[in-house]
Coordinates of C-alpha atoms in Angstrom, one line a residue:
X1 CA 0.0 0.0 0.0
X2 CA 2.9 2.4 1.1
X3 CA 4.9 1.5 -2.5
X4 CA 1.5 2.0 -4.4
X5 CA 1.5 6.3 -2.4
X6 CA 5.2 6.7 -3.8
X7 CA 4.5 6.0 -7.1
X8 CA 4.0 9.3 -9.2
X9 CA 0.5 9.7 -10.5
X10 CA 1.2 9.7 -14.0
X11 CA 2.8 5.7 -13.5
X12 CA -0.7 5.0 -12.2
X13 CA -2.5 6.0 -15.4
X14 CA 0.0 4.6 -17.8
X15 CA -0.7 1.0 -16.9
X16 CA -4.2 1.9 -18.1
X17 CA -3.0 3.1 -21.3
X18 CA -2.5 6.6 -21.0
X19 CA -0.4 8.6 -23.4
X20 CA 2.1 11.0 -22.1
X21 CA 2.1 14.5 -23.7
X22 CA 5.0 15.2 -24.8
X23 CA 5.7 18.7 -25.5
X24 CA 8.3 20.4 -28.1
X25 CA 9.6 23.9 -28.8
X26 CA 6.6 25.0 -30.4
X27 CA 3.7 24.0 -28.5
X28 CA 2.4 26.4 -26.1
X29 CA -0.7 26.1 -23.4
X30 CA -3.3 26.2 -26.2
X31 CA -2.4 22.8 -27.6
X32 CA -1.7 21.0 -24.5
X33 CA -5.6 22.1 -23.4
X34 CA -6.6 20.7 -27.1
X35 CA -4.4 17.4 -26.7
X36 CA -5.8 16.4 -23.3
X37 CA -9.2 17.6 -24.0
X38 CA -8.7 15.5 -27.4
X39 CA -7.1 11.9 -25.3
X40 CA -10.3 12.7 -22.9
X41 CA -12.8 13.0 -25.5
X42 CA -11.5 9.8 -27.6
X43 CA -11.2 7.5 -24.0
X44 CA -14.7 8.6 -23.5
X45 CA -15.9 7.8 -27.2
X46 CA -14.2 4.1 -27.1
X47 CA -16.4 3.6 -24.1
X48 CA -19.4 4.7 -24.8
X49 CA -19.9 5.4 -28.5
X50 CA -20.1 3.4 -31.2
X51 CA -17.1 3.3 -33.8
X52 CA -19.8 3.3 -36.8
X53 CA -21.7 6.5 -35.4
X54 CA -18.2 8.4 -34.8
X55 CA -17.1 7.3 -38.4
X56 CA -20.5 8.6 -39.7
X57 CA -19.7 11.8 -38.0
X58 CA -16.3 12.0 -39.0
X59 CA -17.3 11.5 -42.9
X60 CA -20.1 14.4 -42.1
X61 CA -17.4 16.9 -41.1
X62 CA -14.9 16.1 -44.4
X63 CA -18.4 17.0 -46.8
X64 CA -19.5 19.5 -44.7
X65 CA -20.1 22.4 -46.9
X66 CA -22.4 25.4 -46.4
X67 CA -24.6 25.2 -49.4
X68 CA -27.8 27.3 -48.7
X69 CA -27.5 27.1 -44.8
X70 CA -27.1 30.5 -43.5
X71 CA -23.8 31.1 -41.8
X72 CA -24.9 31.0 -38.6
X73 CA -26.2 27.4 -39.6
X74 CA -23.1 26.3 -41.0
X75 CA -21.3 28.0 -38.3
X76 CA -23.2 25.8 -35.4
X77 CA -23.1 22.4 -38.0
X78 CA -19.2 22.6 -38.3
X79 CA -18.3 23.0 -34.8
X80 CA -20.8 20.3 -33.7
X81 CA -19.1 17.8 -36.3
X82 CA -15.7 19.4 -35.6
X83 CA -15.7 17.6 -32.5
X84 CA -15.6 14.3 -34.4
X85 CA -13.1 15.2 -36.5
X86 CA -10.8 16.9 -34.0
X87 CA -7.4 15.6 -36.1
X88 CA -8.6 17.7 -38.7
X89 CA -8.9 20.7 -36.8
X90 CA -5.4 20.3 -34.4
X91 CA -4.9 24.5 -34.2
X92 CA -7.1 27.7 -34.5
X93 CA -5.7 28.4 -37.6
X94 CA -6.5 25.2 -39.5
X95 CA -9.7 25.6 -37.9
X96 CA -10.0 28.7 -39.9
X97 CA -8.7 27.5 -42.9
X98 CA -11.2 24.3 -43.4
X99 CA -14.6 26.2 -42.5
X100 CA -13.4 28.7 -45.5
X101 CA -13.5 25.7 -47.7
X102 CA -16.6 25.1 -46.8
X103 CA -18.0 28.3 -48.2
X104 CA -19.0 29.0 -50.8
X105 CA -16.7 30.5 -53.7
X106 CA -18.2 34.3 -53.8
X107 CA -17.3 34.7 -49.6
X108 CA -14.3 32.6 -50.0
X109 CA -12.6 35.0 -52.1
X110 CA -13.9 38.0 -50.0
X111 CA -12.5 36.4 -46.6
X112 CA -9.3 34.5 -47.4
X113 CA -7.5 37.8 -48.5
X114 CA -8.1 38.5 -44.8
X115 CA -6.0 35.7 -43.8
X116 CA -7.8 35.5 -40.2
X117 CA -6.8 32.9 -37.8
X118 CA -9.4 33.2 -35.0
X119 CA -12.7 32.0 -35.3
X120 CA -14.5 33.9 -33.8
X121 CA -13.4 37.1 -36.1
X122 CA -13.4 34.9 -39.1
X123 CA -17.4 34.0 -38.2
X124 CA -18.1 37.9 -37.7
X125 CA -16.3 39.0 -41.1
X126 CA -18.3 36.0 -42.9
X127 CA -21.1 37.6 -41.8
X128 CA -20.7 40.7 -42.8
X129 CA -19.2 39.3 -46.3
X130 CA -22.5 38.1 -47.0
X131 CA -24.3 41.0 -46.0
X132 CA -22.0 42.9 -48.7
X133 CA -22.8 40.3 -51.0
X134 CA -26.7 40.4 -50.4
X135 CA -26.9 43.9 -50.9
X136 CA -24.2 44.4 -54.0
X137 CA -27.2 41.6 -55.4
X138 CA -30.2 43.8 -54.3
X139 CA -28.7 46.9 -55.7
X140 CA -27.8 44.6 -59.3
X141 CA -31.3 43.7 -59.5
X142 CA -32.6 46.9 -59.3
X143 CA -30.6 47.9 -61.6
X144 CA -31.4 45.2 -64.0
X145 CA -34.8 46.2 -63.1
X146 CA -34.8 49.8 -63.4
X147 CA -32.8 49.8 -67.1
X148 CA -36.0 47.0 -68.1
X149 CA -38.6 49.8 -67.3
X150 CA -36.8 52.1 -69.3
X151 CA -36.7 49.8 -72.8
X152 CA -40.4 48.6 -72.0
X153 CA -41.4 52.2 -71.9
X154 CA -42.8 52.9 -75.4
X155 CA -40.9 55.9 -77.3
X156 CA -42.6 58.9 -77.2
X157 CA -41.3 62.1 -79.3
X158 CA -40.2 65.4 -77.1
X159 CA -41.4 67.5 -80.6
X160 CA -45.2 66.6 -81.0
X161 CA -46.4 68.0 -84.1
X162 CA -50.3 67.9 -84.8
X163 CA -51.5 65.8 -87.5
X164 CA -52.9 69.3 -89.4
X165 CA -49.1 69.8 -89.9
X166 CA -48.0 67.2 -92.2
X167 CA -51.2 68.0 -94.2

């Protein structure tokens, strides 16, 4: 019993399995959080959830694109499905990067110039892409629809001359 108190805590876990994190030059706090928050998550999964619902889940997150969802939608869908795909998502930035290709092509181009690498921000500026993009639209169409009026209108002469005239 005394031998078993002496032991370090980590030797205790280890014999169950655990992994060890082991830490280089460039990790920092942030992905330690993410790599024990990703061995908790996957011990918990093996236990309790099925490998064919997780791989289901996993395939949702690859074809997850936003379609017509509205980005509020596709935000919420790709963090929920994120969570199954957690290799795929390892840092902020890479975060970033894959729910970009998810978009579609007209916001992609507006956002990736931006080069953004927090989420948060790159959620808000999508937004407000597709604002831009809704009302450059709006404004198109009326135009469109304005010039229409204008060749539908039948010609009328600025010089009206009386029939008597031409007499």
């Amino acid at each position: 019993m005394i031998e078993c108190m002496r032991k370090p805590p980590v030797n205790k876990i280890r014999k169950h399995g655990a992994e060890e994190f082991r830490a280089n030059v460039d990790d920092d706090p942030e992905r330690a959080d993410f790599w024990l928050e990703n061995m908790i998550q996957t011990e918990f999964w093996k236990k309790y959830i099925s490998q064919r619902f997780l791989d289901q889940k996993h395939k949702e997150f690859l074809e997850l694109e936003r379609g017509r969802m509205t980005i509020t939608e596709y935000e919420r869908e790709f963090v929920r499905l994120s969570k199954y795909a957690r290799e795929y998502v390892s840092t902020k930035e890479i975060m970033c990067k894959r729910f970009v290709d998810g978009l579609n092509e007209d916001i992609q181009l507006l956002v990736r110039i931006l080069d953004l690498k927090k989420f948060v921000v790159l959620v808000e500026r999508v937004c407000k892409a597709e604002e831009l993009g809704k009302e450059n639209r709006k404004a198109d169409s009326e135009t469109r629809d304005s010039r229409k009026r204008l060749v539908n209108k039948p010609y009328h002469s600025s010089s009206k001359k009386s029939k008597d005239s031409y007499s």
